[in-house]
Amino acid sequence: RRLQVAGGGGGRGHCAAVIVADRVASSWPGGAWRGDEACRTPPPAMLQVEPEPVLVFSRAPQASAASRRTLKLKNVHTGNVAFKVKTTAPKAYLVRPTTGTLGPDASQEVEITLQPAGMNDSLENHRFLVQAAEVPTRDVLSRDDWHLIPNGALEQHRLNVALEDSETKSSRAGDELRGGAAAGVSGPEGTSDLKVKYNDLVNYTLTLEKEKKQLEVDVAALRSACSAGGDQIGGGISKLTLVLAMLVAFIAAYATKFIS
């Protein structure tokens, strides 16, 4: 016998399924059925969501500070795709924007802010749901428009929530940095050069500080000599002029080194 069933309702929208049933046993109704459905292939994705499937927030050091995460949405469909971001804890999060429409290959960043009051809750019970639907235009759908879309036509991405202490995050980053140094890895490109230049600058600054203190001592000594023996050095040159010349030479040498 051949039985044809219309509908099916698998995946987005409705599809037709043809079920071929054969009675293979010798007696009825103990026969076995073999089904061959025409709608097994899932429909192509419309929206790419990053990160997925977990949103990790960092616990802020100050109790009054909020924690933010960015959710990136990209239309990977050939047509226009409307999206909507929902959460099971709307009072704990600030989501901007919550809805929108993306053209083909377009992207949208959604800023999700965990409010300080929300950090006191059990975030393991919080969930986010990103819904997507194909639409004919790039107009933003209203709440009533979303209610008109059947569930079978929606693509849904479910995200869990986790909370990480900022100290743990910093410690992990330090461990990764130390692990890279032990393995002979210099970290991100350019980090080693910047560290060398920074150390050179610190050493040069310390040298300048020592020279500056020595010049201050020399200036004090010259002032004492001027007070005791007059204002002129041999040849008619003022001691104050000599001190000023020394200071100008010192500043010029420092400026040249700093600019280079």
Short mmCIF file of C-alpha atoms in Angstrom, two decimals, residues 7 11 17 23 39 59 82 94 103 109 121 136 138 145 148 153 158 186 195 201 214 234 236 239 244 246 256 258:
data_model
loop_
_atom_site.label_atom_id
_atom_site.label_comp_id
_atom_site.label_asym_id
_atom_site.label_seq_id
_atom_site.Cartn_x
_atom_site.Cartn_y
_atom_site.Cartn_z
CA GLY A 7 2.00 18.90 5.35
CA GLY A 11 11.72 22.82 9.88
CA ALA A 17 6.20 14.24 2.82
CA ARG A 23 3.64 -4.70 4.90
CA CYS A 39 11.92 17.01 3.77
CA ARG A 59 32.02 40.75 37.10
CA ALA A 82 14.63 40.53 10.32
CA LEU A 94 19.90 46.51 28.63
CA GLY A 103 20.16 43.09 3.92
CA GLU A 109 26.35 44.63 16.56
CA ASP A 121 20.89 36.80 40.37
CA PRO A 136 10.45 41.14 1.68
CA ARG A 138 14.33 46.17 4.97
CA ASP A 145 4.33 42.06 12.64
CA LEU A 148 1.96 37.33 12.47
CA ALA A 153 9.08 30.22 9.69
CA ARG A 158 19.44 30.05 22.05
CA SER A 186 56.87 36.93 22.32
CA LYS A 195 58.83 46.69 25.83
CA LEU A 201 63.03 55.34 27.91
CA GLN A 214 73.95 67.46 39.60
CA GLY A 234 87.63 85.84 33.89
CA GLY A 236 84.07 89.34 31.46
CA LYS A 239 78.48 83.41 35.79
CA LEU A 244 71.99 79.56 31.50
CA MET A 246 74.59 74.94 30.52
CA THR A 256 66.76 65.77 20.63
CA PHE A 258 62.94 62.64 23.07
#
